[in-house]
PDB file of N, CA and C in Angstrom:
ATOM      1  N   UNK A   1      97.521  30.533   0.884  1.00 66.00           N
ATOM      2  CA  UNK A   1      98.363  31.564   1.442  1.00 66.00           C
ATOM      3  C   UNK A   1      99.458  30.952   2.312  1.00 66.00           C
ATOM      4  N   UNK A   2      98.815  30.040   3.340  1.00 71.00           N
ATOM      5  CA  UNK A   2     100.346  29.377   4.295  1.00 71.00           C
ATOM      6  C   UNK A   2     101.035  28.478   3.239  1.00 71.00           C
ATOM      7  N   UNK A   3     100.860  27.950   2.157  1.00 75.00           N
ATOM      8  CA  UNK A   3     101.736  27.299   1.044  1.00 75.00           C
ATOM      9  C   UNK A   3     102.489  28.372   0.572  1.00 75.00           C
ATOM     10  N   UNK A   4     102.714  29.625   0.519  1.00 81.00           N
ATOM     11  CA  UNK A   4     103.379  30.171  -0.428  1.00 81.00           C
ATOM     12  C   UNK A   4     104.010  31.227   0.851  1.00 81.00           C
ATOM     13  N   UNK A   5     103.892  31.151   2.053  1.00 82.00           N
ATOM     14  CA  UNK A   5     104.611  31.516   2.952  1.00 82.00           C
ATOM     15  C   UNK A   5     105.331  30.564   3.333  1.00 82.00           C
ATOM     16  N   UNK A   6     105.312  29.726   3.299  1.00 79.00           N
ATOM     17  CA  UNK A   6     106.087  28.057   3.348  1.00 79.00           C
ATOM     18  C   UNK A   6     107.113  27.959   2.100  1.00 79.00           C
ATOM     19  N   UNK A   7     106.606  28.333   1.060  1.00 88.00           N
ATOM     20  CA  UNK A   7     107.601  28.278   0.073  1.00 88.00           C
ATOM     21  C   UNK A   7     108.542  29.214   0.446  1.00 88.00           C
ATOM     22  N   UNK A   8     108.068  30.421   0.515  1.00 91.00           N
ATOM     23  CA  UNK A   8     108.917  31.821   0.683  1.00 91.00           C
ATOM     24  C   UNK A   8     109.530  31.390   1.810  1.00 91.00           C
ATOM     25  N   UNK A   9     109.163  30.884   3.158  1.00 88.00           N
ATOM     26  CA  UNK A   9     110.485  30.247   3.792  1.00 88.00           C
ATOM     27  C   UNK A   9     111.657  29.526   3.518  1.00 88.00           C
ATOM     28  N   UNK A  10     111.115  28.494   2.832  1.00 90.00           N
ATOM     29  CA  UNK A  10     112.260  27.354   2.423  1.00 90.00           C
ATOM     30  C   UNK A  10     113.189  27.980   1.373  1.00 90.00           C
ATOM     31  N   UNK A  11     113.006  29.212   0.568  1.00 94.00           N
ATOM     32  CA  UNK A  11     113.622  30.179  -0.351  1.00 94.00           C
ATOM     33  C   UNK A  11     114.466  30.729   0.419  1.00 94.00           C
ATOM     34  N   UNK A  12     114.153  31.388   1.715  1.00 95.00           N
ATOM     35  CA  UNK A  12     114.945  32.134   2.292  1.00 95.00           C
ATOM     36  C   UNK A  12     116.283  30.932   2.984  1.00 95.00           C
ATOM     37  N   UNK A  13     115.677  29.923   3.726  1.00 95.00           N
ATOM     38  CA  UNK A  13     116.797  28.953   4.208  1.00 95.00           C
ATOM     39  C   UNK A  13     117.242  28.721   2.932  1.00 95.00           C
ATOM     40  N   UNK A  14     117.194  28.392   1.855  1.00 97.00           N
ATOM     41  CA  UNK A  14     117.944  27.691   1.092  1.00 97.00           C
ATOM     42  C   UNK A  14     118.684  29.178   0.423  1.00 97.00           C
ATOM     43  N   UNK A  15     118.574  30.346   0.349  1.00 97.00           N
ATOM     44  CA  UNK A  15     119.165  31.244  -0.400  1.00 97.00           C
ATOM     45  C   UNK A  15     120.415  31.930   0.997  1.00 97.00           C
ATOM     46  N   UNK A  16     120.040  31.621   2.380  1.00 97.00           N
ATOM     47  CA  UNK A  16     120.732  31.354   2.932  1.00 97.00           C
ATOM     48  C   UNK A  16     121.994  30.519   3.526  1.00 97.00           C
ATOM     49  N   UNK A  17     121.578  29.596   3.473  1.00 98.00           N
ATOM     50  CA  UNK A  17     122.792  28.532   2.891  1.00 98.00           C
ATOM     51  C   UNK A  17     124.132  29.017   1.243  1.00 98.00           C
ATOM     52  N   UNK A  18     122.658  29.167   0.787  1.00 98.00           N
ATOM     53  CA  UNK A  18     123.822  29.437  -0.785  1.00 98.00           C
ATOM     54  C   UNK A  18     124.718  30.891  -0.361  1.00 98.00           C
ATOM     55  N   UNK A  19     124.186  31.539   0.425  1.00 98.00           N
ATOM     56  CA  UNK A  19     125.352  32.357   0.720  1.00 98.00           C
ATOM     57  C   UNK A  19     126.369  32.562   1.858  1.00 98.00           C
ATOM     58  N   UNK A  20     126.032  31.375   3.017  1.00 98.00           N
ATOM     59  CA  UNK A  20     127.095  30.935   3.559  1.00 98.00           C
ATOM     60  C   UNK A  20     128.111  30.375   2.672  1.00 98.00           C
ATOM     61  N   UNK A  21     127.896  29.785   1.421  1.00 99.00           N
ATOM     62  CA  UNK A  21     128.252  28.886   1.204  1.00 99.00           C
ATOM     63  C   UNK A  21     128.921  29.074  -0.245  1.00 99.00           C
ATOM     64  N   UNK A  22     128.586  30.668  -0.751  1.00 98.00           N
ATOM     65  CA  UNK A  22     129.309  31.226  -2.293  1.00 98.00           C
ATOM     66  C   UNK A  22     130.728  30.657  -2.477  1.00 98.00           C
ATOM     67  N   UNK A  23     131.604  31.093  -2.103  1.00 98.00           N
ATOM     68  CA  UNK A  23     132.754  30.472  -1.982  1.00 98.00           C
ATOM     69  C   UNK A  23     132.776  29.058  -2.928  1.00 98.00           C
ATOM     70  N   UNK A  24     132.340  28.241  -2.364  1.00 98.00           N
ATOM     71  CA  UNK A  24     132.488  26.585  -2.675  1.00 98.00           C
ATOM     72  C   UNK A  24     131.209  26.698  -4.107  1.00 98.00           C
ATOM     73  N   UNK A  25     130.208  27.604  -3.859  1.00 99.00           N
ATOM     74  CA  UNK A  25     129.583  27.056  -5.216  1.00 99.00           C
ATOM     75  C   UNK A  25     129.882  28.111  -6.703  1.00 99.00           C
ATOM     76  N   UNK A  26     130.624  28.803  -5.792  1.00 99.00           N
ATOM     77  CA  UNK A  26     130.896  29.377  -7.174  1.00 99.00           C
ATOM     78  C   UNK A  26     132.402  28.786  -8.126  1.00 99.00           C
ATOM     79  N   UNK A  27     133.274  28.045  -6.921  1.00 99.00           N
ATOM     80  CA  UNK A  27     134.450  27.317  -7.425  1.00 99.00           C
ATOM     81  C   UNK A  27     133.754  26.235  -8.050  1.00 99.00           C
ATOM     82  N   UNK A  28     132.859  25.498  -7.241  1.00 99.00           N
ATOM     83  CA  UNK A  28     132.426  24.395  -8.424  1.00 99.00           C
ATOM     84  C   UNK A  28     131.940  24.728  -9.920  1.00 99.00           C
ATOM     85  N   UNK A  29     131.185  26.195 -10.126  1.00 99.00           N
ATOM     86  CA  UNK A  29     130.576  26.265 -11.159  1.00 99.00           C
ATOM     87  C   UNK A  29     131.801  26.941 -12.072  1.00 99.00           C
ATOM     88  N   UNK A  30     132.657  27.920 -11.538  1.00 98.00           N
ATOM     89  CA  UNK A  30     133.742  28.004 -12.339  1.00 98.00           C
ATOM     90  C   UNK A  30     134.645  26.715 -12.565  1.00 98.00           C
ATOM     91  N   UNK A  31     134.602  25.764 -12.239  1.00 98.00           N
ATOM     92  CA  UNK A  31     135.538  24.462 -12.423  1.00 98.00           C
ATOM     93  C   UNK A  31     134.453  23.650 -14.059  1.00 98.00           C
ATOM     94  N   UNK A  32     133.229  23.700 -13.607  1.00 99.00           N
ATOM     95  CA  UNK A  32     132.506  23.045 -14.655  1.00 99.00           C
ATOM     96  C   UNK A  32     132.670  23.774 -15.848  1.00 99.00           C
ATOM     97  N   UNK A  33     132.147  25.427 -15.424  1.00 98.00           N
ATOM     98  CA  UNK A  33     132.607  25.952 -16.478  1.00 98.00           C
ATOM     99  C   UNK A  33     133.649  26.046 -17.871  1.00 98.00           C
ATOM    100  N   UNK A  34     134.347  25.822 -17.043  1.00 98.00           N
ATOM    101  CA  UNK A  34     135.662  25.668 -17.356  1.00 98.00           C
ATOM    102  C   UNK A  34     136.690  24.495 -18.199  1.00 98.00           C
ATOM    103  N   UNK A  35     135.523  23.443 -17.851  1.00 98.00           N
ATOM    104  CA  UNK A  35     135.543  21.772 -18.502  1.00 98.00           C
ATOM    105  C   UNK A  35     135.454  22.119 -20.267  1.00 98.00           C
ATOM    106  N   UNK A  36     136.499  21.300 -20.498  1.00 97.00           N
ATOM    107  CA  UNK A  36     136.793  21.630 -22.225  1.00 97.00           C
ATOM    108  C   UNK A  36     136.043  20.381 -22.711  1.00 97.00           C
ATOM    109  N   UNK A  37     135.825  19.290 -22.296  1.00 97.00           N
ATOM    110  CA  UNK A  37     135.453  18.091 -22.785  1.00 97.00           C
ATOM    111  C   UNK A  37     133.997  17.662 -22.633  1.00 97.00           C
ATOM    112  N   UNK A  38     133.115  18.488 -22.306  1.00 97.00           N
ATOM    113  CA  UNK A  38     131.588  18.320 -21.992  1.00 97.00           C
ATOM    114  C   UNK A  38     130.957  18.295 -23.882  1.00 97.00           C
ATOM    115  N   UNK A  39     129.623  17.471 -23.259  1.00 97.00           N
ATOM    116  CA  UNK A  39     129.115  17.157 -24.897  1.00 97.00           C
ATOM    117  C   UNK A  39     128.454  18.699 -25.470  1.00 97.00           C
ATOM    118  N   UNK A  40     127.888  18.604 -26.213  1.00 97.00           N
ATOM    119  CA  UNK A  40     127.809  19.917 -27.025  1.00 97.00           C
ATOM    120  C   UNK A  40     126.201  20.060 -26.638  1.00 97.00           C
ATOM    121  N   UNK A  41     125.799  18.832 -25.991  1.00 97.00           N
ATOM    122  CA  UNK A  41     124.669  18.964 -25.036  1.00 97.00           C
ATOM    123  C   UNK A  41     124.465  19.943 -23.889  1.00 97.00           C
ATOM    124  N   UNK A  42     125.675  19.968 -23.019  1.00 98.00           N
ATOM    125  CA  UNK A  42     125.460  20.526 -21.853  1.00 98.00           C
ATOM    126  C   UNK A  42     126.008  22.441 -22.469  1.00 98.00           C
ATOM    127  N   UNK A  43     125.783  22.714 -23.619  1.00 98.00           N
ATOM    128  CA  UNK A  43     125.798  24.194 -24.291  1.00 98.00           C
ATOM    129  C   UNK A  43     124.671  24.946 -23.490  1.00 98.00           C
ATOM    130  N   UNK A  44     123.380  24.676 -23.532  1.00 98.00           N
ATOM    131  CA  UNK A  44     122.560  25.613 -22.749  1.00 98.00           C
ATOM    132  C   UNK A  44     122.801  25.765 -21.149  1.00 98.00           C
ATOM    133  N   UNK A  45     123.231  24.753 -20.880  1.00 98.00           N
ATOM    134  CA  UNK A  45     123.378  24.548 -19.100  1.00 98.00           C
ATOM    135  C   UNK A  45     124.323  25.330 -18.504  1.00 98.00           C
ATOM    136  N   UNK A  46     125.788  25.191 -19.937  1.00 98.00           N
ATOM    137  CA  UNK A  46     126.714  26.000 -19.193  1.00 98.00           C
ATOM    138  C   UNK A  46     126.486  27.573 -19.595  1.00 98.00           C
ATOM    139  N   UNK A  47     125.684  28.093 -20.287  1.00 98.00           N
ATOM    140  CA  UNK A  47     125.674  29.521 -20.859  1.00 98.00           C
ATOM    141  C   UNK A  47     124.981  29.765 -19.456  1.00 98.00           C
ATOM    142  N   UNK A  48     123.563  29.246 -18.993  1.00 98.00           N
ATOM    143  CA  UNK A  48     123.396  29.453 -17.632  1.00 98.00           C
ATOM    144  C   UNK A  48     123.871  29.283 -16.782  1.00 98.00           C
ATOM    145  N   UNK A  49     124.758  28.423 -16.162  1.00 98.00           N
ATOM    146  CA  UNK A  49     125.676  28.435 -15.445  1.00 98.00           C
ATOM    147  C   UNK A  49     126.846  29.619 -15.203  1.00 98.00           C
ATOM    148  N   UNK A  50     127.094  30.222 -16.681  1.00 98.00           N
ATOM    149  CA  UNK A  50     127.927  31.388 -16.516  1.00 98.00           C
ATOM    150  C   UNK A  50     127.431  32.877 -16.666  1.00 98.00           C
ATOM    151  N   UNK A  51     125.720  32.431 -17.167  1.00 98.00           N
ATOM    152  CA  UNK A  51     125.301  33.647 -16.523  1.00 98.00           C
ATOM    153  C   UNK A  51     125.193  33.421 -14.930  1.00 98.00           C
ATOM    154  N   UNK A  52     124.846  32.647 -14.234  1.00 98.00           N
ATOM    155  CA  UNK A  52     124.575  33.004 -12.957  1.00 98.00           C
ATOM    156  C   UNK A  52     126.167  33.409 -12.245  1.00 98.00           C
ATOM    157  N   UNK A  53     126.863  32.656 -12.945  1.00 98.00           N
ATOM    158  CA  UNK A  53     128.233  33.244 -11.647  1.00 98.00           C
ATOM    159  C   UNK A  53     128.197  34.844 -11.974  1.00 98.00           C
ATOM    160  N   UNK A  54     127.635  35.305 -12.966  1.00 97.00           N
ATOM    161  CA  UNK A  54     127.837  37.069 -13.123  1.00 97.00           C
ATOM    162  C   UNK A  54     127.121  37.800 -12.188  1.00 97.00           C
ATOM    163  N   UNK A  55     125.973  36.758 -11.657  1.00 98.00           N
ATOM    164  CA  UNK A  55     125.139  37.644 -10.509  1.00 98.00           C
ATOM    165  C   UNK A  55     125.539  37.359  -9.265  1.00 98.00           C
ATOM    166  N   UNK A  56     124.892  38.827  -8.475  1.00 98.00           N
ATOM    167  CA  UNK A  56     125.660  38.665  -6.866  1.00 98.00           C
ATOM    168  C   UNK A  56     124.834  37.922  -6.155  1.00 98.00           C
ATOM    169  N   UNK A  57     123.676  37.248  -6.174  1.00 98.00           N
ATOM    170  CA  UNK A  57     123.500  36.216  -5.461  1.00 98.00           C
ATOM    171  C   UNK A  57     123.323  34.297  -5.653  1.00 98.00           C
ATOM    172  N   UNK A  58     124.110  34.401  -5.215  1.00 98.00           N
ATOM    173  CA  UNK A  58     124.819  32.490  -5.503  1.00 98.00           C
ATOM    174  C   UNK A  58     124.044  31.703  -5.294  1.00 98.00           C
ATOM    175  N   UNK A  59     122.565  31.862  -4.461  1.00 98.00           N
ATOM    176  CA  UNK A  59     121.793  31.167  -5.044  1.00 98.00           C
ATOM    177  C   UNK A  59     121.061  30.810  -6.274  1.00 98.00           C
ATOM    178  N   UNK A  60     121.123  31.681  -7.276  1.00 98.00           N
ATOM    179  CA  UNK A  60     121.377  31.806  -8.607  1.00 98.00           C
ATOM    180  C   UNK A  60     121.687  30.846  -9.178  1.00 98.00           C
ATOM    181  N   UNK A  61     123.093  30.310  -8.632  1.00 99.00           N
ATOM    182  CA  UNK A  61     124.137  29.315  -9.386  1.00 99.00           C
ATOM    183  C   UNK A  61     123.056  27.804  -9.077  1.00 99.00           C
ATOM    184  N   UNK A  62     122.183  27.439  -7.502  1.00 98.00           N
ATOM    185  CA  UNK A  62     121.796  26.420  -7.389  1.00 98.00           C
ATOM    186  C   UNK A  62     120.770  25.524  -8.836  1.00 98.00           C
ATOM    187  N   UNK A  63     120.496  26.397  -9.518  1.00 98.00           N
ATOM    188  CA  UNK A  63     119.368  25.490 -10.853  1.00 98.00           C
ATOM    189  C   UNK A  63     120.097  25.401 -12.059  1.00 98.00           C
ATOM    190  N   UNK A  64     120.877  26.337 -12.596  1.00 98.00           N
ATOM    191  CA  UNK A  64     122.283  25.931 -13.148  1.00 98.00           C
ATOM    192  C   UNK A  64     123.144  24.906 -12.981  1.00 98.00           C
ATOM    193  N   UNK A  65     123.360  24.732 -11.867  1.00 99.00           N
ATOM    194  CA  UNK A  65     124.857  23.548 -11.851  1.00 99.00           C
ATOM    195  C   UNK A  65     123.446  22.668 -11.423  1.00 99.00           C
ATOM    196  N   UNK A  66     122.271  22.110 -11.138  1.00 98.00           N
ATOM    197  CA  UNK A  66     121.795  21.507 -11.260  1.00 98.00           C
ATOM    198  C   UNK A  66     121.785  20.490 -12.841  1.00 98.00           C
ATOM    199  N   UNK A  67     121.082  21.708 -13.299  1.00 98.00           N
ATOM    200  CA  UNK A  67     121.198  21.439 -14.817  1.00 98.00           C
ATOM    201  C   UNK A  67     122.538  20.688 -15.060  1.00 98.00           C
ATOM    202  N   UNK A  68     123.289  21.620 -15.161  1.00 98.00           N
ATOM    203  CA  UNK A  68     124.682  21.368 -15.547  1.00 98.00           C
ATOM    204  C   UNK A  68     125.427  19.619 -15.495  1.00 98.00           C
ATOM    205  N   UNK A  69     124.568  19.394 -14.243  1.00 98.00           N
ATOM    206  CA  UNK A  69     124.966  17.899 -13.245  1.00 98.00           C
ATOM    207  C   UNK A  69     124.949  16.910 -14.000  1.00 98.00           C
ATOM    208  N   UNK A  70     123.952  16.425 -14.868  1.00 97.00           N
ATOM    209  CA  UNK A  70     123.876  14.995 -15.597  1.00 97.00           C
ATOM    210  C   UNK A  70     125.337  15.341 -17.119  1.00 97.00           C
ATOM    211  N   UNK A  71     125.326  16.630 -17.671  1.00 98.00           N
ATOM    212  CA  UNK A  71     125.975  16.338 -18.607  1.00 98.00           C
ATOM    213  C   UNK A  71     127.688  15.851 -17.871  1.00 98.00           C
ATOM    214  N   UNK A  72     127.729  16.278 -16.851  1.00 98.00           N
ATOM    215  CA  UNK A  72     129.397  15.713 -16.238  1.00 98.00           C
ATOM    216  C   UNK A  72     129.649  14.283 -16.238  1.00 98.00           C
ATOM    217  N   UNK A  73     128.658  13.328 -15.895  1.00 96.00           N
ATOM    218  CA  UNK A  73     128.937  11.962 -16.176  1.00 96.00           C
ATOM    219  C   UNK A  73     129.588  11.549 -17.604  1.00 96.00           C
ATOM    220  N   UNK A  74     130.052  10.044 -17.864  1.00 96.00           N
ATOM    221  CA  UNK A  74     130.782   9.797 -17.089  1.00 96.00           C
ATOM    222  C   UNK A  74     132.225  10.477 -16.258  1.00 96.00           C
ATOM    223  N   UNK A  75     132.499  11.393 -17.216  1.00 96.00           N
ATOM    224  CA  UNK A  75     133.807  11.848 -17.553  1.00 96.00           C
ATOM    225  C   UNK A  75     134.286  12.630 -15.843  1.00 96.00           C
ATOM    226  N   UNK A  76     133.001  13.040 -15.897  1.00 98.00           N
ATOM    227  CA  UNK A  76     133.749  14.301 -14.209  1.00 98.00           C
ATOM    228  C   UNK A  76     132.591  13.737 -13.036  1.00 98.00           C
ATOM    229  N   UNK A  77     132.229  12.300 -12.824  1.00 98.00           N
ATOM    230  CA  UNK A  77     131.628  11.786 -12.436  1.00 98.00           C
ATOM    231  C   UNK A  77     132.004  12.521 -10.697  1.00 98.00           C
ATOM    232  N   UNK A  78     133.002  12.805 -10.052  1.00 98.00           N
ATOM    233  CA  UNK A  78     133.256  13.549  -9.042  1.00 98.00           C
ATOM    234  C   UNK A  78     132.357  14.777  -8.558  1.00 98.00           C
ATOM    235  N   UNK A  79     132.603  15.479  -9.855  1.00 99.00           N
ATOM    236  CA  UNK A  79     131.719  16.844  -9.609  1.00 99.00           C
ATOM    237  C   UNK A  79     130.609  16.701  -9.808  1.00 99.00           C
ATOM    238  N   UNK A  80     129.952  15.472 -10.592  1.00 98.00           N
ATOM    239  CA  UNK A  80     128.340  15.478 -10.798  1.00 98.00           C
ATOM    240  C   UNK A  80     127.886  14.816  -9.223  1.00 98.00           C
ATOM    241  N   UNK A  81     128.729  14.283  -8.955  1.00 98.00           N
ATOM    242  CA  UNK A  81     128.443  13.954  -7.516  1.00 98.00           C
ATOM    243  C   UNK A  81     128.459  14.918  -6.232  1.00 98.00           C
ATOM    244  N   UNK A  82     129.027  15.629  -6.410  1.00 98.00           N
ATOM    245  CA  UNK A  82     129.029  17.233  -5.713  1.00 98.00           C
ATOM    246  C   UNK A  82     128.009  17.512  -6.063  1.00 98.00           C
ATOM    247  N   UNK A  83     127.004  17.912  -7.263  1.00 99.00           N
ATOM    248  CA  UNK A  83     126.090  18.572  -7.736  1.00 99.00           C
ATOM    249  C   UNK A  83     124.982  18.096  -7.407  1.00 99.00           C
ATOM    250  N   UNK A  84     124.822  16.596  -6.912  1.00 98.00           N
ATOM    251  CA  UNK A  84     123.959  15.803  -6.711  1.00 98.00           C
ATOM    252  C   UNK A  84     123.524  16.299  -5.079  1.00 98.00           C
ATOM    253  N   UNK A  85     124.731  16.073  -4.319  1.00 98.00           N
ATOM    254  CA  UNK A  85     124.461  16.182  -3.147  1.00 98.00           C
ATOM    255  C   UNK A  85     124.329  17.633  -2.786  1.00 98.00           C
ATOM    256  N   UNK A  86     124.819  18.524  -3.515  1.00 98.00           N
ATOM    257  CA  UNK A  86     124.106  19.986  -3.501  1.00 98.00           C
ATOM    258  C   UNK A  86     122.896  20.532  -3.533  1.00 98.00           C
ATOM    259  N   UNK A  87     122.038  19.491  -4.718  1.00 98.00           N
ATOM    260  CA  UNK A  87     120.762  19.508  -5.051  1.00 98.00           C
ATOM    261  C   UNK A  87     120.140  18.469  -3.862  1.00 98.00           C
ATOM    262  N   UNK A  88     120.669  17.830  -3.221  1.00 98.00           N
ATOM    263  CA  UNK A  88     119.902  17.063  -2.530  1.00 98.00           C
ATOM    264  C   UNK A  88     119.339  17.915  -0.918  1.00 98.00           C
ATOM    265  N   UNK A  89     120.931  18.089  -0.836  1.00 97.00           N
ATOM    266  CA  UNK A  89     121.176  19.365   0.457  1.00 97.00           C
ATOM    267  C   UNK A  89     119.488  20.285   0.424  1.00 97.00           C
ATOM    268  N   UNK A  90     119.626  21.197  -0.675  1.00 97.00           N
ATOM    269  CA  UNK A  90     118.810  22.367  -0.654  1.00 97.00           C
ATOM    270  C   UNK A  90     117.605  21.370  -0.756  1.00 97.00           C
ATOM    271  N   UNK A  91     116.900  20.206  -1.372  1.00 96.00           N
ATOM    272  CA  UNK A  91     116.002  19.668  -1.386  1.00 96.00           C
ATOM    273  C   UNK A  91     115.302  19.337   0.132  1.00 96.00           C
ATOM    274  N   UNK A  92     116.148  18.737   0.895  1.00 96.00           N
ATOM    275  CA  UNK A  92     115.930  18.542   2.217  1.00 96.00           C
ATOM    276  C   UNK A  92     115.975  19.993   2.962  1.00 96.00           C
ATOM    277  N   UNK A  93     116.551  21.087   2.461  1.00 94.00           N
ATOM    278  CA  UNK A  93     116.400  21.952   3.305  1.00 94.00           C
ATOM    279  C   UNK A  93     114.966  22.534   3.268  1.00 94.00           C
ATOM    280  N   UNK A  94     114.552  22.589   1.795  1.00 92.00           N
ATOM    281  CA  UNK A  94     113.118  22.941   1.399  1.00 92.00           C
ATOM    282  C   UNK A  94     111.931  22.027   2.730  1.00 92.00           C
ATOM    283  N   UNK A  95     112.292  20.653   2.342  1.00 92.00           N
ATOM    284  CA  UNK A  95     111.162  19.355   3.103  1.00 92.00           C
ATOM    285  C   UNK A  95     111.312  19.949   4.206  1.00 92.00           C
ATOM    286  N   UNK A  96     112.566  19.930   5.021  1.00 90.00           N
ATOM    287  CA  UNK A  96     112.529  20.130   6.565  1.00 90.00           C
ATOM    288  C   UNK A  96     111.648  21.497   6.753  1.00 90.00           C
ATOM    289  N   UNK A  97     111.876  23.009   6.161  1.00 84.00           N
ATOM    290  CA  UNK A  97     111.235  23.836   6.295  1.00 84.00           C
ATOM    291  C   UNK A  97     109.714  23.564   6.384  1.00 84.00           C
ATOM    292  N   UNK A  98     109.243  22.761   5.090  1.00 81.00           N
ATOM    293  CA  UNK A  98     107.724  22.558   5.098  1.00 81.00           C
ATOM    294  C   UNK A  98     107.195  21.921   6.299  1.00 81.00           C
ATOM    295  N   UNK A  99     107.800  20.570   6.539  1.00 82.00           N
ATOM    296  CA  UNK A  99     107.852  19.660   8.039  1.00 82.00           C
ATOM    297  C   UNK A  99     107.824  20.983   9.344  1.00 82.00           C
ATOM    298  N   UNK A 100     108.197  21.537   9.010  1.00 78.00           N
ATOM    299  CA  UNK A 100     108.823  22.317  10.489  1.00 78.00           C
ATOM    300  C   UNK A 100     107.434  23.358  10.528  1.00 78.00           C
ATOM    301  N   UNK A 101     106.888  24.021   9.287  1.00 72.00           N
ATOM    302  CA  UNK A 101     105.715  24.753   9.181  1.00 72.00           C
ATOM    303  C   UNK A 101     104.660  24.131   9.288  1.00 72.00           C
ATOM    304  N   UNK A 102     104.215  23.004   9.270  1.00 73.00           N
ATOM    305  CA  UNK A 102     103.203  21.847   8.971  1.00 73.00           C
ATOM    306  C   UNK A 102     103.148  21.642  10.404  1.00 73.00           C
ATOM    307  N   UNK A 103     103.918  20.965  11.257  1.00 74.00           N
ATOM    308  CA  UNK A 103     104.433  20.758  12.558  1.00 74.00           C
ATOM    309  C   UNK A 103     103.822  22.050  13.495  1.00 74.00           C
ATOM    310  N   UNK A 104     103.976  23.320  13.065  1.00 71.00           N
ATOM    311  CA  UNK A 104     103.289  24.354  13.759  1.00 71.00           C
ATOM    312  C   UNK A 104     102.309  25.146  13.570  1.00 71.00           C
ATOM    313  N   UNK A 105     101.739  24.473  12.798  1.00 60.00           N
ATOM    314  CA  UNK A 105     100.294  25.013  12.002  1.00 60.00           C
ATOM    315  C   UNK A 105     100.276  26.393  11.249  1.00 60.00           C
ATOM    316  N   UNK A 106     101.651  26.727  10.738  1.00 54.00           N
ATOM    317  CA  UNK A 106     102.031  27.511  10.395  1.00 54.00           C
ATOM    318  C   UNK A 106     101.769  27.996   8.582  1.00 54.00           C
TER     319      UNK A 106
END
């Protein structure tokens, strides 16, 4: 039970963030989107990717442009690097939450 109130925390900080933060992730995912030169690989990633920009919450977009991230190399090596540290961001936001619940016997 405190594992899955721990999860459901780190959901809320991290779905919080993603909506401070719509703005910037929805320009990145419309920019990927938008990439004419991606392999015929990254086809499922971006159909999800452009379903999530259709929904109103932008945390949505975070497992999408995840996905999305490896097919950008080499070519948009910039934005897979954005995507990286996006996914890394919410990763640490998850750990710190657990740390911070663990820490208070929570």
């Amino acid at each position: 039970m405190q594992a899955a109130r721990g999860r459901r925390a780190a959901d809320r900080s991290v779905t919080s963030w993603a909506n401070d933060h719509a703005a910037s992730l929805r320009q990145l995912a419309g920019t990927i989107t938008d990439l004419p030169d991606l392999p015929a690989t990254a086809a499922d990633a971006l159909t999800a990717l452009r379903d999530a920009l259709g929904d109103s919450d932008p945390a949505q977009l975070l497992g999408p442009l995840s996905e999305a991230g490896p097919h950008l190399r080499p070519a948009h090596a910039d934005l897979a690097d954005r995507v990286t540290d996006i996914g890394r961001h919410t990763d640490e936001m998850r750990e710190s939450e657990h740390r911070h619940r663990s820490s208070n016997g929570s």
